[in-house]
Tab-separated table of C-alpha atoms in Angstrom:
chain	number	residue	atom	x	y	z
A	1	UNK	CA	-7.928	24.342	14.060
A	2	UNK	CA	-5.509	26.557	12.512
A	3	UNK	CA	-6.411	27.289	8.816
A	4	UNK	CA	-4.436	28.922	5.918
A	5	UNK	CA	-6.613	30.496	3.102
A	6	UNK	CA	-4.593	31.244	0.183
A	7	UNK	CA	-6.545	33.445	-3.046
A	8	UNK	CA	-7.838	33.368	-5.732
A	9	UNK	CA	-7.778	29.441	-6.176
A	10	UNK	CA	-7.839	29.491	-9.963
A	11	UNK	CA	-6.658	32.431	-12.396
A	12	UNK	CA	-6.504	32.933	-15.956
A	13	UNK	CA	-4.937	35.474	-17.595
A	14	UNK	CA	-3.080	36.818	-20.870
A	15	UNK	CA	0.390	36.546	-21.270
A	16	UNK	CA	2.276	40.045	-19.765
A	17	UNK	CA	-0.028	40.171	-16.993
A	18	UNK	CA	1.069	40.533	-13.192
A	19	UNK	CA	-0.873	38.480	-11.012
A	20	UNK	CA	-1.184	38.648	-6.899
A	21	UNK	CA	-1.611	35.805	-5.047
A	22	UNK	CA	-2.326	36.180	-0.858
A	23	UNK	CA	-1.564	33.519	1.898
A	24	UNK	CA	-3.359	34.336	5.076
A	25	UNK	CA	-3.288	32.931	8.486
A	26	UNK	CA	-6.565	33.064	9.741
A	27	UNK	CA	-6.184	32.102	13.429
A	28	UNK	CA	-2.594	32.309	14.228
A	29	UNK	CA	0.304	34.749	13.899
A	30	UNK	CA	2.922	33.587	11.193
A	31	UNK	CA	6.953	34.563	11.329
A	32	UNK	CA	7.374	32.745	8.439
A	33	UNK	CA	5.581	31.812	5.397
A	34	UNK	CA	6.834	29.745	2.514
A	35	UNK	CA	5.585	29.416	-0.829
A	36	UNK	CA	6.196	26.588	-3.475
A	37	UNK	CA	5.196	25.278	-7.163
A	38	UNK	CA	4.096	22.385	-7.969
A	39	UNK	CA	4.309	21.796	-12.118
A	40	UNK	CA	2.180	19.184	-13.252
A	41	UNK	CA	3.052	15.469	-12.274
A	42	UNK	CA	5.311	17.015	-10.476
A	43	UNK	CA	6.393	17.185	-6.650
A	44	UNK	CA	6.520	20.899	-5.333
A	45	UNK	CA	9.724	22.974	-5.193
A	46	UNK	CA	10.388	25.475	-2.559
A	47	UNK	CA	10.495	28.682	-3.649
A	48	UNK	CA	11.000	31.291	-1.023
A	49	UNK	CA	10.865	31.886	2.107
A	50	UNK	CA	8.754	34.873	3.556
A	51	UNK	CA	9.697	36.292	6.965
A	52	UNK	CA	7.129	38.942	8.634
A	53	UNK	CA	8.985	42.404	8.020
A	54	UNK	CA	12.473	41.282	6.228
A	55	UNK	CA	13.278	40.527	2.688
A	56	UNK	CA	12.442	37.054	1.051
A	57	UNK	CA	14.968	34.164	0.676
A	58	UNK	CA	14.951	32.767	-2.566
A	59	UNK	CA	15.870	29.132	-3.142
A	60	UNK	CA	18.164	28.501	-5.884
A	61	UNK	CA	16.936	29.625	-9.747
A	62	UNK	CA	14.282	31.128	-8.492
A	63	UNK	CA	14.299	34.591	-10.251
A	64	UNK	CA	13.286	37.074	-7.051
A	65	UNK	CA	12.460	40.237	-9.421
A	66	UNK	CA	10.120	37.743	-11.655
A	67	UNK	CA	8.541	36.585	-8.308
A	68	UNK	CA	7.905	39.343	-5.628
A	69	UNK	CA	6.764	38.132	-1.774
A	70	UNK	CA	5.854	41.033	0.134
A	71	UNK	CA	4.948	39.748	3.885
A	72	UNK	CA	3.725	42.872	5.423
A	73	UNK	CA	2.273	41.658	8.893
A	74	UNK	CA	2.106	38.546	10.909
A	75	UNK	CA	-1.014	37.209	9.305
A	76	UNK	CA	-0.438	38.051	5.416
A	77	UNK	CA	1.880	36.959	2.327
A	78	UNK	CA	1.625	38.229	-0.744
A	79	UNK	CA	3.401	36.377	-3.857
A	80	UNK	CA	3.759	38.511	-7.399
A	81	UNK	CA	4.071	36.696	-10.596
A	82	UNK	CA	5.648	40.043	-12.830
A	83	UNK	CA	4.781	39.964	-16.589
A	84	UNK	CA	3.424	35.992	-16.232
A	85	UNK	CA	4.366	34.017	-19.128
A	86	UNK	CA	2.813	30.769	-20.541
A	87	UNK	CA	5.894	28.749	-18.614
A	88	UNK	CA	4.811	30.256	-15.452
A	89	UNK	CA	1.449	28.412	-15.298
A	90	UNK	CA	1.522	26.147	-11.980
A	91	UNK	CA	0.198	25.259	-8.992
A	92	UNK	CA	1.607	28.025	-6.140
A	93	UNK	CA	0.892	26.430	-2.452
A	94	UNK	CA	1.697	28.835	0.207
A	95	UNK	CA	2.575	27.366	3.840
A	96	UNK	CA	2.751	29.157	7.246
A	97	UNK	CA	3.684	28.142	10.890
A	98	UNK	CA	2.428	28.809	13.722
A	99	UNK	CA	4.307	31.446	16.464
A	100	UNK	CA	2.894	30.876	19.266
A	101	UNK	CA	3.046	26.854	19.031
A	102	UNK	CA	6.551	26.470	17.458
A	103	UNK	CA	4.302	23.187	15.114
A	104	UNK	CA	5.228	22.726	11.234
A	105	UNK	CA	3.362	24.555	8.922
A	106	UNK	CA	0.074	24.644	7.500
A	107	UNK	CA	-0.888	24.471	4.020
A	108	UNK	CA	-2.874	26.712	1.869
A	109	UNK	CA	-5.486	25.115	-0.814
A	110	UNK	CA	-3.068	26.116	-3.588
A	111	UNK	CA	-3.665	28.667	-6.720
A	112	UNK	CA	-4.144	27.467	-10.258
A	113	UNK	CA	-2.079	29.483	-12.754
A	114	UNK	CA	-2.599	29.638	-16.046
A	115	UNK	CA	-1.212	32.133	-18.460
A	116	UNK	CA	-2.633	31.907	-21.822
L	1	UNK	CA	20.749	20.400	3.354
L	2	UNK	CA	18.429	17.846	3.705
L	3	UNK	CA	17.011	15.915	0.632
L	4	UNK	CA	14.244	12.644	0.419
L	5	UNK	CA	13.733	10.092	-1.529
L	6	UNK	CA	10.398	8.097	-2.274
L	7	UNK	CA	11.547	4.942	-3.982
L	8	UNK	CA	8.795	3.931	-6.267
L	9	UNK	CA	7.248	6.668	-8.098
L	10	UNK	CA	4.460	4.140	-8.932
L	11	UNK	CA	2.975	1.828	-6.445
L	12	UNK	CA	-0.406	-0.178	-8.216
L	13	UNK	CA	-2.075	-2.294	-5.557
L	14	UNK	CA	-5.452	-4.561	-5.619
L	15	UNK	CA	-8.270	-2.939	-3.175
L	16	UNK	CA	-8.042	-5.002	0.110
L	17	UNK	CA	-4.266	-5.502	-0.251
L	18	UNK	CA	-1.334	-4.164	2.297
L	19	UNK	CA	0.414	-1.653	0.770
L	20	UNK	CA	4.004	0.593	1.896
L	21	UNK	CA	5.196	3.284	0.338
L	22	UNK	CA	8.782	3.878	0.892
L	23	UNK	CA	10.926	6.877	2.073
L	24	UNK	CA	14.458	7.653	2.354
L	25	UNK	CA	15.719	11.118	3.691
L	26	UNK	CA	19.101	12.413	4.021
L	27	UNK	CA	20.269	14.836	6.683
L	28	UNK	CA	22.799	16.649	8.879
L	29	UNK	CA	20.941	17.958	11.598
L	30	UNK	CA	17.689	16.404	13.301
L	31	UNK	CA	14.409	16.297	11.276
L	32	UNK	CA	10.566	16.246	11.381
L	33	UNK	CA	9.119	14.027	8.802
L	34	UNK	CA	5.826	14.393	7.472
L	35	UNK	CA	3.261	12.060	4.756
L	36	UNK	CA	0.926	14.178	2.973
L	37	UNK	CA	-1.672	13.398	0.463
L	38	UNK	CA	-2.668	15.152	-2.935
L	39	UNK	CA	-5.914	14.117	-4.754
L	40	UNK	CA	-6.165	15.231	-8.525
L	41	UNK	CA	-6.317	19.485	-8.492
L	42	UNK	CA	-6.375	19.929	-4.762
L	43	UNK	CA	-4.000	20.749	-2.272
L	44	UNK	CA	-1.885	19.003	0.648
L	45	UNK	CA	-3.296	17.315	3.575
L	46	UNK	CA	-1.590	16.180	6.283
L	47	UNK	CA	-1.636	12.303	6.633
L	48	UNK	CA	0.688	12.498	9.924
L	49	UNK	CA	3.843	13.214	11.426
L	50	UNK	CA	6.871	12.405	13.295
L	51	UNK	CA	8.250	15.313	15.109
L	52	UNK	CA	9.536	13.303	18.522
L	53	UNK	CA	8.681	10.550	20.865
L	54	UNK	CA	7.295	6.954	19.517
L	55	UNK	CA	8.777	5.860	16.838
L	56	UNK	CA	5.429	4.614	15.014
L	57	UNK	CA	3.255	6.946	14.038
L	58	UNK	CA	0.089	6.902	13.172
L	59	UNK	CA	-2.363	8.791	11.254
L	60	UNK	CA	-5.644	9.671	9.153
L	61	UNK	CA	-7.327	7.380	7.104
L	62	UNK	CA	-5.545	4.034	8.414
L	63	UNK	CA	-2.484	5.121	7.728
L	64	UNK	CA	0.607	4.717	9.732
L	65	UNK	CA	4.456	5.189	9.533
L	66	UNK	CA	7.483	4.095	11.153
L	67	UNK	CA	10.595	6.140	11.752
L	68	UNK	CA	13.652	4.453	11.591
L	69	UNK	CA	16.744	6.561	12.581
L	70	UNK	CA	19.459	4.071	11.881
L	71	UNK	CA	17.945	3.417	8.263
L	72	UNK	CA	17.110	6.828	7.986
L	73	UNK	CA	13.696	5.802	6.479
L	74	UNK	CA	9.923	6.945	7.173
L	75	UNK	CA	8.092	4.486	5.004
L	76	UNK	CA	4.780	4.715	5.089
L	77	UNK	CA	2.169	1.823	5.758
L	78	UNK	CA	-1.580	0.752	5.210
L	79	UNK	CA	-2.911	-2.652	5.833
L	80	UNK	CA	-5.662	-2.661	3.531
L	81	UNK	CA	-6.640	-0.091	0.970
L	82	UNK	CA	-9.097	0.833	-0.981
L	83	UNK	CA	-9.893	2.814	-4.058
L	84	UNK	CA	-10.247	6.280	-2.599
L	85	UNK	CA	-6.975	5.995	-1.529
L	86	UNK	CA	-6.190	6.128	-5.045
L	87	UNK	CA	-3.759	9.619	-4.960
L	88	UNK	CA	-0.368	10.977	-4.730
L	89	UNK	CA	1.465	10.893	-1.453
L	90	UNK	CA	4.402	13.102	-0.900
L	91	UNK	CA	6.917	12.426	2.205
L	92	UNK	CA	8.315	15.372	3.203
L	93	UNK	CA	10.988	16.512	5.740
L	94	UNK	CA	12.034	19.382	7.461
L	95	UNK	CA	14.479	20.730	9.564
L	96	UNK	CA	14.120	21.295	13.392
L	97	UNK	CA	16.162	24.604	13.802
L	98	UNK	CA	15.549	25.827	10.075
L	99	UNK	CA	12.021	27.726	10.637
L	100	UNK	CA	10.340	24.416	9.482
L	101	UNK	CA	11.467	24.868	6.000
L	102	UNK	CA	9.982	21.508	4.332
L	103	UNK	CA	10.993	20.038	1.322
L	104	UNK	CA	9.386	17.310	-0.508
L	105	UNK	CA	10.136	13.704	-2.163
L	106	UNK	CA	9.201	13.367	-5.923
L	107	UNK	CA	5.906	11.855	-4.916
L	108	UNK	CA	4.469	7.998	-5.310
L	109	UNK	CA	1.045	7.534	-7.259
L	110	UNK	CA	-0.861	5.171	-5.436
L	111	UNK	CA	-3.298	3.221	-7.926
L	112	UNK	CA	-5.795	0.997	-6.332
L	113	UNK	CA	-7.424	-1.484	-8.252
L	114	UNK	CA	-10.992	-3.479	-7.939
């Protein structure tokens, strides 16, 4: 079935640090991807929405130059947390739909933040 | 906009015992509405679906949900549980002309007990 890897799963780093995190589609071709936190105890929050080849749409509050999507071809997302901070540790859970079958979209695993 | 609700944010339940987890949502346009379930430091997965057609759905792991369109409510339903249910469900919804853009409810612990 249709699968959605996101990486890495877990990352630690130092305060000032710019960390990648990818969302790919492994067997389908994805118009849109979205991406969402989830803060501990916490439901998750939509953060943007990533369309294949056109700028991001940020949801409310969500600083876009602190968080940079790049979604450079049909199968790949990229999220960029700029000079992380200890308040940006989270859970980030990337989502994508499917093209060709017009079905809701598919989750990633999720990526563990933390920013010492 | 479309927003849910899940009404109980805890729902602690003896193993063996019926359980329903409840869900509100709120919008203008028609919706797909989803159950999914987290277990501690992993991600979503899907417990089912409505997207069209029957109005009872059912799903993974004995679950099963009803849509209700005049209560606008997708509570969700399991007749007996048991421990390794014990997780956090989130009912989401999304919109049908929006790209699937999903947002979720706050989220409902289930606790099972022995």
């Amino acid at each position: 079935g249709a699968v959605v890897s996101q990486h890495p799963s877990r990352v630690i780093c130092k305060s000032g640090t710019s960390v990648k995190i990818e969302c790919r589609s492994l067997d389908f071709q994805a118009t849109t991807m979205f991406w969402y936190r989830q803060f501990p105890k916490q439901s998750l929050m939509l953060m943007a929405t990533s369309n294949e080849g056109s700028k991001a749409t940020y949801e409310q509050g969500v600083e876009k130059d602190k968080f940079l999507i790049n979604h450079a071809s049909l199968t790949l997302s990229t999220l960029t947390v700029t000079s992380a901070h200890p308040e940006d540790s989270s859970f980030y859970i990337c989502s994508a739909n499917d093209r060709e079958s017009n079905q809701p979209q598919h989750f990633g695993d999720g990526t563990r933040l933390s920013i010492l | 906009a479309q927003s849910v609700t899940q009404l109980d944010s805890q729902v602690p339940v003896f193993e063996e015992a019926p359980v329903e987890l409840r869900c509100n949502y709120s919008s203008s346009v028609s919706v797909y509405l989803f159950w999914y379930v987290q277990y501690p430091n992993q991600g979503l997965q899907l417990l089912l679906k409505y997207l069209s057609g029957s109005t009872l759905v059912k799903g993974i792991n004995g679950f099963e949900a009803e849509f209700n369109k005049s209560q606008t409510s997708f509570h969700l339903r399991k007749p007996s549980v048991h421990i390794s249910d014990t997780a956090e469900y989130f009912c989401a919804v999304s919109d049908r002309g929006g790209g699937f853009k999903t947002i979720f409810g706050a989220g409902t612990r289930l606790f099972v007990k022995a």
